[in-house]
PDB file of C-alpha atoms and ligand atoms in Angstrom:
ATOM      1  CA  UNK D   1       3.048   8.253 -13.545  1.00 60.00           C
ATOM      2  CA  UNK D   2       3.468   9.175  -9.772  1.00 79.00           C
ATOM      3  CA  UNK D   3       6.711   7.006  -8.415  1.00 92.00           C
ATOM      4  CA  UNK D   4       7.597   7.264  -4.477  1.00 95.00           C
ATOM      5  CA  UNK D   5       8.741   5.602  -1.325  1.00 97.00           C
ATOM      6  CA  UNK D   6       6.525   4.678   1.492  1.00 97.00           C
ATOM      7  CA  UNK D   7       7.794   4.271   4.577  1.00 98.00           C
ATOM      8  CA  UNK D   8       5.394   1.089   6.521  1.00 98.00           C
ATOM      9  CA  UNK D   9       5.331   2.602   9.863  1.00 98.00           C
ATOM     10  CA  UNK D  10       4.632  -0.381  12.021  1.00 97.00           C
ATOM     11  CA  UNK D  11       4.655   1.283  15.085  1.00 96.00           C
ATOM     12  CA  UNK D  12       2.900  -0.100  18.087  1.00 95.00           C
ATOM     13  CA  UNK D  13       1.557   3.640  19.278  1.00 97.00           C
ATOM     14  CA  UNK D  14       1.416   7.538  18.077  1.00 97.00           C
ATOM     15  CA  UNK D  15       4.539   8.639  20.530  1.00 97.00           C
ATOM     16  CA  UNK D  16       6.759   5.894  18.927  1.00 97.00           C
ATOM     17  CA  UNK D  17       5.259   7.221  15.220  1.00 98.00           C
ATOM     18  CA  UNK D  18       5.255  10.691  15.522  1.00 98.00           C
ATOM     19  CA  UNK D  19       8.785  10.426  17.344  1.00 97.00           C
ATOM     20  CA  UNK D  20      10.091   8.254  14.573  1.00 98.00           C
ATOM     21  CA  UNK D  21       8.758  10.962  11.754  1.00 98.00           C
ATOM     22  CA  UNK D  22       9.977  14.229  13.826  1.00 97.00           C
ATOM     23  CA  UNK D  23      13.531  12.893  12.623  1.00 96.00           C
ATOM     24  CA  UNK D  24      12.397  14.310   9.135  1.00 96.00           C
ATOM     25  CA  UNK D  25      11.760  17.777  10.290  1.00 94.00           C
ATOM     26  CA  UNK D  26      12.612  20.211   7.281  1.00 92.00           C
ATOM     27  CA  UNK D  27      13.030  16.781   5.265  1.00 93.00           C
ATOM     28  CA  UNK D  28      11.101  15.805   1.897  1.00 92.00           C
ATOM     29  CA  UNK D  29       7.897  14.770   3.776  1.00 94.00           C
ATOM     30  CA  UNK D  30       8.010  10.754   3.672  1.00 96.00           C
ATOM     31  CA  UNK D  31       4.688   8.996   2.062  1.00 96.00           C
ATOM     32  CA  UNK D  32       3.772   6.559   5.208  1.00 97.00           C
ATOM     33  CA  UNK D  33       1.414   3.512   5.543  1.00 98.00           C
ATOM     34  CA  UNK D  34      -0.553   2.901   8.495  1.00 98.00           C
ATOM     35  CA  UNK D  35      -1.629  -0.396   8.946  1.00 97.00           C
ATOM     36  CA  UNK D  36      -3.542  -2.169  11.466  1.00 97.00           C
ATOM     37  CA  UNK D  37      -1.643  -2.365  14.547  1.00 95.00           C
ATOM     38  CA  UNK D  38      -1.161   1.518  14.873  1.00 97.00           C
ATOM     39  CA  UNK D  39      -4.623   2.499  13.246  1.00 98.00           C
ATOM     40  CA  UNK D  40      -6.243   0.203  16.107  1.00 97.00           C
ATOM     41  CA  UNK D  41      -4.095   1.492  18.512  1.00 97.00           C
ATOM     42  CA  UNK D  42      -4.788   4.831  17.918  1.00 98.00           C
ATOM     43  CA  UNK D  43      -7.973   5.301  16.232  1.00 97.00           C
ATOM     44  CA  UNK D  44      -8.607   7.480  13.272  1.00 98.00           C
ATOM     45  CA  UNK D  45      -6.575  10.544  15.152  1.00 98.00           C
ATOM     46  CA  UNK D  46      -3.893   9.249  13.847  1.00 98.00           C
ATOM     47  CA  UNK D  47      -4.661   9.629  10.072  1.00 97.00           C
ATOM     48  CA  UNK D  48      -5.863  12.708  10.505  1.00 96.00           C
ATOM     49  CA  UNK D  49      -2.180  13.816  12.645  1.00 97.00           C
ATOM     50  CA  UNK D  50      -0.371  12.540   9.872  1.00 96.00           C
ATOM     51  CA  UNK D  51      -2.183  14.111   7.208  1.00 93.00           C
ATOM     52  CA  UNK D  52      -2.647  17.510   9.280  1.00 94.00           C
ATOM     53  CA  UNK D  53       1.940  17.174   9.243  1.00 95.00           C
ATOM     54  CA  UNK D  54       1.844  16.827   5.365  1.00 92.00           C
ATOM     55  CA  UNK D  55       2.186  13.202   4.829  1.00 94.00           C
ATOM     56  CA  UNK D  56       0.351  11.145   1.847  1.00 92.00           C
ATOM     57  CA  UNK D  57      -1.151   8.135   3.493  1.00 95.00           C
ATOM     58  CA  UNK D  58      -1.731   4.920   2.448  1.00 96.00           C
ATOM     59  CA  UNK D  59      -3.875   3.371   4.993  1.00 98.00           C
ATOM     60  CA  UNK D  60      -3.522  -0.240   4.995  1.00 98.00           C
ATOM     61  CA  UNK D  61      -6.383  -1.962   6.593  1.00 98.00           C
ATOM     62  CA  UNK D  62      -6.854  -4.819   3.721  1.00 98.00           C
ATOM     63  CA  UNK D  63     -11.029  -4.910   3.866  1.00 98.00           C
ATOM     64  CA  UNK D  64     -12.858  -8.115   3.493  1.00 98.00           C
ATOM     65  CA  UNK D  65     -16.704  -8.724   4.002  1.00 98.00           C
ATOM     66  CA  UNK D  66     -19.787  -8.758   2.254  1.00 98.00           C
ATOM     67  CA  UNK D  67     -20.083  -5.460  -0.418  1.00 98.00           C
ATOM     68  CA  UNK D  68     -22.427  -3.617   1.431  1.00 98.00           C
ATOM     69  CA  UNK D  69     -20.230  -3.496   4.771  1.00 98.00           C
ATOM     70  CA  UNK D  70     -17.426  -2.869   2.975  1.00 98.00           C
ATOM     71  CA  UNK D  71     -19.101   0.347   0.707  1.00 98.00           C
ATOM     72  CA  UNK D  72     -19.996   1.582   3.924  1.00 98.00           C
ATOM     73  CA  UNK D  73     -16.563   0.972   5.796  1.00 98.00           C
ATOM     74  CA  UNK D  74     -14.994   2.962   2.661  1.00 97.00           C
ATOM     75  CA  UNK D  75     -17.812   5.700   3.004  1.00 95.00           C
ATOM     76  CA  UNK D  76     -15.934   6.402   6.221  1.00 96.00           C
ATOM     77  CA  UNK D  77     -12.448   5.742   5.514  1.00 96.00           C
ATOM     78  CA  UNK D  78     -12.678   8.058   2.556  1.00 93.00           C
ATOM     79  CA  UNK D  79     -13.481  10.901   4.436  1.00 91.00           C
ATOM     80  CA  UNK D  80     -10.204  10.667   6.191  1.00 93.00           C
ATOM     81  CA  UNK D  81      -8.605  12.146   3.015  1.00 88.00           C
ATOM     82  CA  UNK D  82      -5.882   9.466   2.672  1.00 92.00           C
ATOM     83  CA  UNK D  83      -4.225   8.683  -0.132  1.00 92.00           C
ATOM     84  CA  UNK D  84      -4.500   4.962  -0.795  1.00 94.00           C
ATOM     85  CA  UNK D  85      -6.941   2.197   0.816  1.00 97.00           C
ATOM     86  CA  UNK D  86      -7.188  -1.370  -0.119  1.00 98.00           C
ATOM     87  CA  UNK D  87      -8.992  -3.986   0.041  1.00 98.00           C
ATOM     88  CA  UNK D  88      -8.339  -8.403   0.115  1.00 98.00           C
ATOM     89  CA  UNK D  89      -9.098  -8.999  -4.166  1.00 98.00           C
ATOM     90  CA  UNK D  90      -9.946 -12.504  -2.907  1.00 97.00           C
ATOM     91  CA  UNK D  91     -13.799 -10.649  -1.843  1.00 98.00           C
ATOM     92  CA  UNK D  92     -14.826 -10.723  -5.545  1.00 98.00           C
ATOM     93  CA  UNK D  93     -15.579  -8.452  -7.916  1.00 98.00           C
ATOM     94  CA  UNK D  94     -18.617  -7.510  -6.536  1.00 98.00           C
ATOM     95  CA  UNK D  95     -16.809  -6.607  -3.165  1.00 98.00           C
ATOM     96  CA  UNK D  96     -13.793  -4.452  -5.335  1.00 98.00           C
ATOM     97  CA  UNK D  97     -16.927  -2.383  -6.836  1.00 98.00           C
ATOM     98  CA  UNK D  98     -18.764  -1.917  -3.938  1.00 98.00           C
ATOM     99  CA  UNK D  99     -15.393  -0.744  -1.998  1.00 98.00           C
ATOM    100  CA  UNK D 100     -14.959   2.134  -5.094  1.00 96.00           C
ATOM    101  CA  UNK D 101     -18.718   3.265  -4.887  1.00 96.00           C
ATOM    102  CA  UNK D 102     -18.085   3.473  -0.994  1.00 96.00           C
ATOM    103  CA  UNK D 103     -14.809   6.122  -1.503  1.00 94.00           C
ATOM    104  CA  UNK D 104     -16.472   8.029  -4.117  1.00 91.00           C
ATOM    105  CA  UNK D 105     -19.409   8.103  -1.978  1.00 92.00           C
ATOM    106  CA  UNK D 106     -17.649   9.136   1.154  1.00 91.00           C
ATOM    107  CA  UNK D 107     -16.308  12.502  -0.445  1.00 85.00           C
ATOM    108  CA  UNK D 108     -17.778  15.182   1.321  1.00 76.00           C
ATOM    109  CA  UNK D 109     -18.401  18.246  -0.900  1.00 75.00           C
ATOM    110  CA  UNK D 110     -15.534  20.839  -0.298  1.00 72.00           C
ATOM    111  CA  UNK D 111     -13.693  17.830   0.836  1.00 72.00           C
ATOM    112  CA  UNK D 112      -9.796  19.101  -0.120  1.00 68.00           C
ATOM    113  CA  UNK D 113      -8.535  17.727  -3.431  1.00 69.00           C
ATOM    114  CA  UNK D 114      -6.246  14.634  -2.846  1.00 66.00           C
ATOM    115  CA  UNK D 115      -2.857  15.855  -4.693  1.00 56.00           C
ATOM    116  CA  UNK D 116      -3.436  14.512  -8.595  1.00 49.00           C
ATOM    117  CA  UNK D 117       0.040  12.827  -8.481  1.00 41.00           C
ATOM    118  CA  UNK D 118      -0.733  10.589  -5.414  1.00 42.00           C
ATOM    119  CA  UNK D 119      -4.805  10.763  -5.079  1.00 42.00           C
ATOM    120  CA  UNK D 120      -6.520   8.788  -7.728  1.00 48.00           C
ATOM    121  CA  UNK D 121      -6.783   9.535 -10.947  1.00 52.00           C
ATOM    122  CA  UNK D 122      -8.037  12.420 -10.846  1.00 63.00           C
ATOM    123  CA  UNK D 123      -7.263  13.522  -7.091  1.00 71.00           C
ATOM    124  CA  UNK D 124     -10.971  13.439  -6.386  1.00 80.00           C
ATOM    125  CA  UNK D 125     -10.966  10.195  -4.166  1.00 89.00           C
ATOM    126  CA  UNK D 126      -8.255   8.251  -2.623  1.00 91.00           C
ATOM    127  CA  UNK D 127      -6.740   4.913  -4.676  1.00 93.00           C
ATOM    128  CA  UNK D 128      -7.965   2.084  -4.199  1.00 96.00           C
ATOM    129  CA  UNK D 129      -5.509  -1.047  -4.463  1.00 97.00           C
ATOM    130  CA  UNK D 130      -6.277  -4.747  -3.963  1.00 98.00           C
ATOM    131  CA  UNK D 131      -4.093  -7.214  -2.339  1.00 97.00           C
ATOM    132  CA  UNK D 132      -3.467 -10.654  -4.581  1.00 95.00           C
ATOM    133  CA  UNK D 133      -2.383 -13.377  -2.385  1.00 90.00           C
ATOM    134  CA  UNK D 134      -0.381 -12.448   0.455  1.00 88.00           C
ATOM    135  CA  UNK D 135       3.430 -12.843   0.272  1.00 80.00           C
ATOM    136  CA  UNK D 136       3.484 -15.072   3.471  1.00 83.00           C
ATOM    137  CA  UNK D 137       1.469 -17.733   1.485  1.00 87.00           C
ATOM    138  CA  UNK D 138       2.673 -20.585  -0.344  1.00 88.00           C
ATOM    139  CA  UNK D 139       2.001 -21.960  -3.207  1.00 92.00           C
ATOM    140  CA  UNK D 140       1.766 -25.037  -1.328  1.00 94.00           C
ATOM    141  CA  UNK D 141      -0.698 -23.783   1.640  1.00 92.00           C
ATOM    142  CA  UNK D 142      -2.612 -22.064  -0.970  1.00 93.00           C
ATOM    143  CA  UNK D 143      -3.661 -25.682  -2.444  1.00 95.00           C
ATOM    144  CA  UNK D 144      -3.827 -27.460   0.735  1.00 96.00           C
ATOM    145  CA  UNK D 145      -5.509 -25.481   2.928  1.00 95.00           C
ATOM    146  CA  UNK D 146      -7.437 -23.310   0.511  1.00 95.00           C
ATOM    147  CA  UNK D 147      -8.232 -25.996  -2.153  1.00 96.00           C
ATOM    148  CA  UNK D 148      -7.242 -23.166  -4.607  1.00 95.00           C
ATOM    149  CA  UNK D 149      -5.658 -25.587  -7.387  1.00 95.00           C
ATOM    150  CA  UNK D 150      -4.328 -23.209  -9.627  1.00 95.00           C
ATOM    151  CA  UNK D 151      -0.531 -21.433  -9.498  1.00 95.00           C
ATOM    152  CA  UNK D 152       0.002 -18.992  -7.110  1.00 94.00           C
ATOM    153  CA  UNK D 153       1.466 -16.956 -10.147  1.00 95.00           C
ATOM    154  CA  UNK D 154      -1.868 -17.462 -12.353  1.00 97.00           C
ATOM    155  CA  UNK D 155      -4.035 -16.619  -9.161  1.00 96.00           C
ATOM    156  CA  UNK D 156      -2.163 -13.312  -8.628  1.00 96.00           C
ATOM    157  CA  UNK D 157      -2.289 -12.759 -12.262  1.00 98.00           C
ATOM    158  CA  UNK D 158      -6.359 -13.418 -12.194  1.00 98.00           C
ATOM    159  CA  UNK D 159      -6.894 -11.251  -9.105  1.00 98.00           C
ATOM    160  CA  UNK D 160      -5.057  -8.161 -10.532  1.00 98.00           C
ATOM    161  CA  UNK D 161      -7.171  -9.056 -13.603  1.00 98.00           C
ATOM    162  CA  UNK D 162     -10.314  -8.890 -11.667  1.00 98.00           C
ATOM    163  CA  UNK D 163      -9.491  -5.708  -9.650  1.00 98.00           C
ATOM    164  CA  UNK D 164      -9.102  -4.342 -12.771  1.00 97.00           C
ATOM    165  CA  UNK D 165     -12.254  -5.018 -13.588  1.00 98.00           C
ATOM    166  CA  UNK D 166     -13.690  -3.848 -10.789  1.00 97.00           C
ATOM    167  CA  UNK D 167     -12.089  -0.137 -11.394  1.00 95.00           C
ATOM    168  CA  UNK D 168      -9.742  -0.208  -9.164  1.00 96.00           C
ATOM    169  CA  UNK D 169      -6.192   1.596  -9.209  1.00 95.00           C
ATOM    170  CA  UNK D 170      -3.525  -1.200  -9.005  1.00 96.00           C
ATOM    171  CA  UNK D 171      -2.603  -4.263  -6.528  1.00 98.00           C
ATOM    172  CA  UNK D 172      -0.038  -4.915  -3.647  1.00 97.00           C
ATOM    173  CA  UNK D 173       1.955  -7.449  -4.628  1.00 94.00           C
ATOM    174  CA  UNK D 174       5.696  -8.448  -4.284  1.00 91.00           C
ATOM    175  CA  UNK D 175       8.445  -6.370  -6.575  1.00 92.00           C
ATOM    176  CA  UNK D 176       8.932  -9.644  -8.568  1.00 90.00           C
ATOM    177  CA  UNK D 177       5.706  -9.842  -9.490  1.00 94.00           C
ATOM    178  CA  UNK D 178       5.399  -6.312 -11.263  1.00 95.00           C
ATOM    179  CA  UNK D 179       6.407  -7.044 -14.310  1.00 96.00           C
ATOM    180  CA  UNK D 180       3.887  -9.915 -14.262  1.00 97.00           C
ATOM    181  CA  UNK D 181       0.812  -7.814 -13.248  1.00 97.00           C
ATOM    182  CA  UNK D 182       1.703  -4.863 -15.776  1.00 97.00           C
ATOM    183  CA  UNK D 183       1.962  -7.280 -18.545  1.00 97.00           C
ATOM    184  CA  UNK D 184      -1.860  -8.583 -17.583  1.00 98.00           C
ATOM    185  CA  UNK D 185      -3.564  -5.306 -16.775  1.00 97.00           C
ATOM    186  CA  UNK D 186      -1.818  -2.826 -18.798  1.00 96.00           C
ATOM    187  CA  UNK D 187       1.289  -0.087 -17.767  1.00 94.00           C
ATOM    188  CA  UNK D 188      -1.118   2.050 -16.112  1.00 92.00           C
ATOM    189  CA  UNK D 189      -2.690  -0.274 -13.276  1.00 95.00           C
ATOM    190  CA  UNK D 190      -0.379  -0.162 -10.363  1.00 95.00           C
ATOM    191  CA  UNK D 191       1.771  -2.329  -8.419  1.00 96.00           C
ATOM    192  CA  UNK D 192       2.227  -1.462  -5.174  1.00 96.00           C
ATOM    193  CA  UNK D 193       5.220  -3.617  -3.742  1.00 96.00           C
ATOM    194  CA  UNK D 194       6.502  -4.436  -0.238  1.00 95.00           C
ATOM    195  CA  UNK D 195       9.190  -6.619   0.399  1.00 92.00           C
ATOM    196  CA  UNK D 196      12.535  -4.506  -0.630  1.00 95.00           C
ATOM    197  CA  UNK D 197      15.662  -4.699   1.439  1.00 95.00           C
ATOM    198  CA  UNK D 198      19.149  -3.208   0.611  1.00 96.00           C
ATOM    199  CA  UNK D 199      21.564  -5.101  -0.946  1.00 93.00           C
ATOM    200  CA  UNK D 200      24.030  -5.612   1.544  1.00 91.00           C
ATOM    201  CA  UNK D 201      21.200  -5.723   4.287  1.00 87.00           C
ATOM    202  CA  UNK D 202      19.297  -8.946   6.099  1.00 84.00           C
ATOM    203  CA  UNK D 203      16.148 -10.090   4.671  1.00 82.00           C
ATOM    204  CA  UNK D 204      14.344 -10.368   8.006  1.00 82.00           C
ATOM    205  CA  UNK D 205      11.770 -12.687   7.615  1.00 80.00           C
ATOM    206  CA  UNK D 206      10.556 -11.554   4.032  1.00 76.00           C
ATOM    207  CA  UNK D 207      11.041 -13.827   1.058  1.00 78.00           C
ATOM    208  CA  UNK D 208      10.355 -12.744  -2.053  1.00 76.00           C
ATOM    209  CA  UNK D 209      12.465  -9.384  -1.758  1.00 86.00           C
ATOM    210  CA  UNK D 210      14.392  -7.186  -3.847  1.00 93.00           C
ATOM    211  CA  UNK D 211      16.488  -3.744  -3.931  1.00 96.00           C
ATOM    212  CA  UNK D 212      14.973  -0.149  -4.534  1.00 97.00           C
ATOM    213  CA  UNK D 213      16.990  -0.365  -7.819  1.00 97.00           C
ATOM    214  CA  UNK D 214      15.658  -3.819  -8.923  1.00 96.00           C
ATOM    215  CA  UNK D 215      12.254  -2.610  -8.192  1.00 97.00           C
ATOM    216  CA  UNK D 216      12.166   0.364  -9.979  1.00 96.00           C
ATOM    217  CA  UNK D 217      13.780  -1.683 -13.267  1.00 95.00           C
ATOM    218  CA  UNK D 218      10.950  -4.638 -12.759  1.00 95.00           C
ATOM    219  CA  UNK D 219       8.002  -1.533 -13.016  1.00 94.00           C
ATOM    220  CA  UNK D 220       7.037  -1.012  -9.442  1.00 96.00           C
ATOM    221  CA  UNK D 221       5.394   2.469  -9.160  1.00 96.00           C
ATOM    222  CA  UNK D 222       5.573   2.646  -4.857  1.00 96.00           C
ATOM    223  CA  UNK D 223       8.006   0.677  -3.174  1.00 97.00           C
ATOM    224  CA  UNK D 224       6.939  -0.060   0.450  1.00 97.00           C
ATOM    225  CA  UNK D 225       9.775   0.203   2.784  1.00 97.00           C
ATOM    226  CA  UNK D 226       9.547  -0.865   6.719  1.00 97.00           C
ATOM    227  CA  UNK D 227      12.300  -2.431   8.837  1.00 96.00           C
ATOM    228  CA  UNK D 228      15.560  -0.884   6.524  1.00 97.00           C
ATOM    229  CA  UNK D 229      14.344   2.606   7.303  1.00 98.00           C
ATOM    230  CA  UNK D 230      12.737   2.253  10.636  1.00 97.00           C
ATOM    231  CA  UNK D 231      15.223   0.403  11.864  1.00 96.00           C
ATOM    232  CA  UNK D 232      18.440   1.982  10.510  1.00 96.00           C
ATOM    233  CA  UNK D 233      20.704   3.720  12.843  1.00 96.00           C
ATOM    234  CA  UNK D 234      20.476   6.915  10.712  1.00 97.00           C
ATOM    235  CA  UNK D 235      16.140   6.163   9.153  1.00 98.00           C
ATOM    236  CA  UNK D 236      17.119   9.553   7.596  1.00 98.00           C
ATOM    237  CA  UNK D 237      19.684   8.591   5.518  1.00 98.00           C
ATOM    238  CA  UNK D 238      18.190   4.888   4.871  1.00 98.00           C
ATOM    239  CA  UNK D 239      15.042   6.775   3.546  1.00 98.00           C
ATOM    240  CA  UNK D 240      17.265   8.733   1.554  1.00 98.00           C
ATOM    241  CA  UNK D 241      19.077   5.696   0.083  1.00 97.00           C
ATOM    242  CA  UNK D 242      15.979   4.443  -0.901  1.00 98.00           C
ATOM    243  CA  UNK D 243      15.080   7.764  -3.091  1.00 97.00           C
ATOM    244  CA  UNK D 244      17.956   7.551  -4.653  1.00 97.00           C
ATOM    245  CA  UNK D 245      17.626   3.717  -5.998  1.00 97.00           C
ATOM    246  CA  UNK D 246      14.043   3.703  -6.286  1.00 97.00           C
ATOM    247  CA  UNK D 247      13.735   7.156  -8.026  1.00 94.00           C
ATOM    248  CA  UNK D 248      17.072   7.209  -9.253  1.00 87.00           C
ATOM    249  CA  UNK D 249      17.730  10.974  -8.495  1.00 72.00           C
TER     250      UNK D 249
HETATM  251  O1  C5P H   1       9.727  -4.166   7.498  1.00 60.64           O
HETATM  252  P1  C5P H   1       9.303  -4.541   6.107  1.00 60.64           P
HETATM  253  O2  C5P H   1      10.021  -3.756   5.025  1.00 60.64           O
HETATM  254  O3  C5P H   1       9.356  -6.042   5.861  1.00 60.64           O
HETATM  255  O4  C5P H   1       7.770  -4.091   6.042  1.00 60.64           O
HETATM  256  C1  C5P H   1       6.933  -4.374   4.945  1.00 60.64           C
HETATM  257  C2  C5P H   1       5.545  -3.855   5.195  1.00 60.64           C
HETATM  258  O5  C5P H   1       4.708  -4.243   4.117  1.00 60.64           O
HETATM  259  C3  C5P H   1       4.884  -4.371   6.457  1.00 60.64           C
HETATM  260  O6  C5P H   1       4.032  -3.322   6.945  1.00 60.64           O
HETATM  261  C4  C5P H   1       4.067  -5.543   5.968  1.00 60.64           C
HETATM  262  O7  C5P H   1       2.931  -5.774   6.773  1.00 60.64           O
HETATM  263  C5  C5P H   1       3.636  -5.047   4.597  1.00 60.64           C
HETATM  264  N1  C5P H   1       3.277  -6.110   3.644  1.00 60.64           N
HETATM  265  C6  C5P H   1       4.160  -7.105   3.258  1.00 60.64           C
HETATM  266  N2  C5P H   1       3.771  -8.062   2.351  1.00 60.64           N
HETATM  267  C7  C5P H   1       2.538  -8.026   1.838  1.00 60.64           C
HETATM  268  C8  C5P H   1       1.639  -7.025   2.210  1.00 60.64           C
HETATM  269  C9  C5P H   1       2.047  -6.072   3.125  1.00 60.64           C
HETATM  270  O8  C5P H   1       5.300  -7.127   3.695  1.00 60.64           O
HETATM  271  N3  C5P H   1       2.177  -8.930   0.938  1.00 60.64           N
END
């Protein structure tokens, strides 16, 4: 199974991207997430700049509405040729399938093949991941607020479940829940994990966090890197770091 590093590039515009990614000139070309602030920012240009450079995209927009809005929003984004989308798991099952008939859908014929290793199972359509619960909520807020009275643990355990169901590819979820989520929906279903920071680095404001190294040993298959390679003095060399724990080589 495909294993990599993907670099969150939460940049506010394109100059500030594109700058920060000319830095790997004649470098392994870095697999990079897009999420909302750039992609509204900039517009669907931007996917198609990054691609057009070489980079595997995961574009992380985290869709949530009714099925049929969100089969049609997927129509779209799977034209873009990126290599991951997802979706909020918490918009049912009905929702997950709806959002996997929308990519298939949305392939153009002659549309490029998506490489195998990174572009769905069988490169034919981008994966499609769901996010659980979000790591910035509680167990606590989760019960209060949402009136969801279950464990967080047994309601990220239930949504991988039910993207699974659903067809989809894998979940985002944080590194230490990896091990969790493999054991419910199999070795094959991926987990997707931000929240890794460096040993000897600052946790920011993440929580639940762990190292490259830790993640790789737990079972994550990408490892979603922002702030300890976009901020480092040398991003280069951070990135590089991050090969070299996550992928031990
Ligand atoms: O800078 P840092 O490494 O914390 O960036 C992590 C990236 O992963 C950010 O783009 C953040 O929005 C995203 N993310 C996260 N936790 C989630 C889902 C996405 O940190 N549960």
């Amino acid at each position: 199974m495909a294993k990599d590093v993907i670099i969150a590039c939460d940049f506010a515009g394109r100059q500030q991207a594109l700058g920060f990614l000319d830095a790997f000139e004649g470098h392994r070309k870095p697999f990079v997430k897009i999420g909302m602030e750039l992609f509204y920012a900039e517009g669907p240009e931007i996917v198609r700049e990054l691609k057009r450079r070489g980079h595997p995209v995961f574009l992380d927009l985290k869709l949530h509405d009714i099925p049929n809005t969100v089969r049609k929003a997927m129509r779209v984004l799977s034209a873009l040729d990126v290599d991951i989308v997802n979706v909020h798991a918490a918009g049912t099952i009905e929702m997950m399938r709806a959002a996997l008939e929308g990519l298939i859908e949305g392939r153009k014929p002659g549309s490029p093949k998506i490489s195998d290793l990174r572009g769905g199972p069988d490169g034919t359509r981008p994966l499609l991941i769901a996010v659980t619960q979000l790591t910035s909520t509680s167990e606590e807020r989760m019960q209060k607020e949402l009136l969801i009275g279950a464990g967080i643990n047994d309601t990220i355990v239930k949504y991988a479940q039910n993207a699974r169901e659903a067809g989809l590819d894998g979940v985002v979820c944080s590194p230490l829940e990896a091990a969790m989520v493999k054991a419910a929906c199999g070795p094959d279903f991926l987990t997707v994990t931000p929240g890794i920071r460096f040993a000897d680095a600052a946790a920011d404001d993440q929580v639940r966090i762990t190292t490259p190294a830790r993640a790789r040993e737990i079972g994550s298959d990408y490892i979603v890197v922002g702030r300890p390679v976009t901020a480092a003095p040398d991003p280069v060399a951070a990135y590089d770091r991050c090969i070299q724990e996550f992928l031990n080589q």
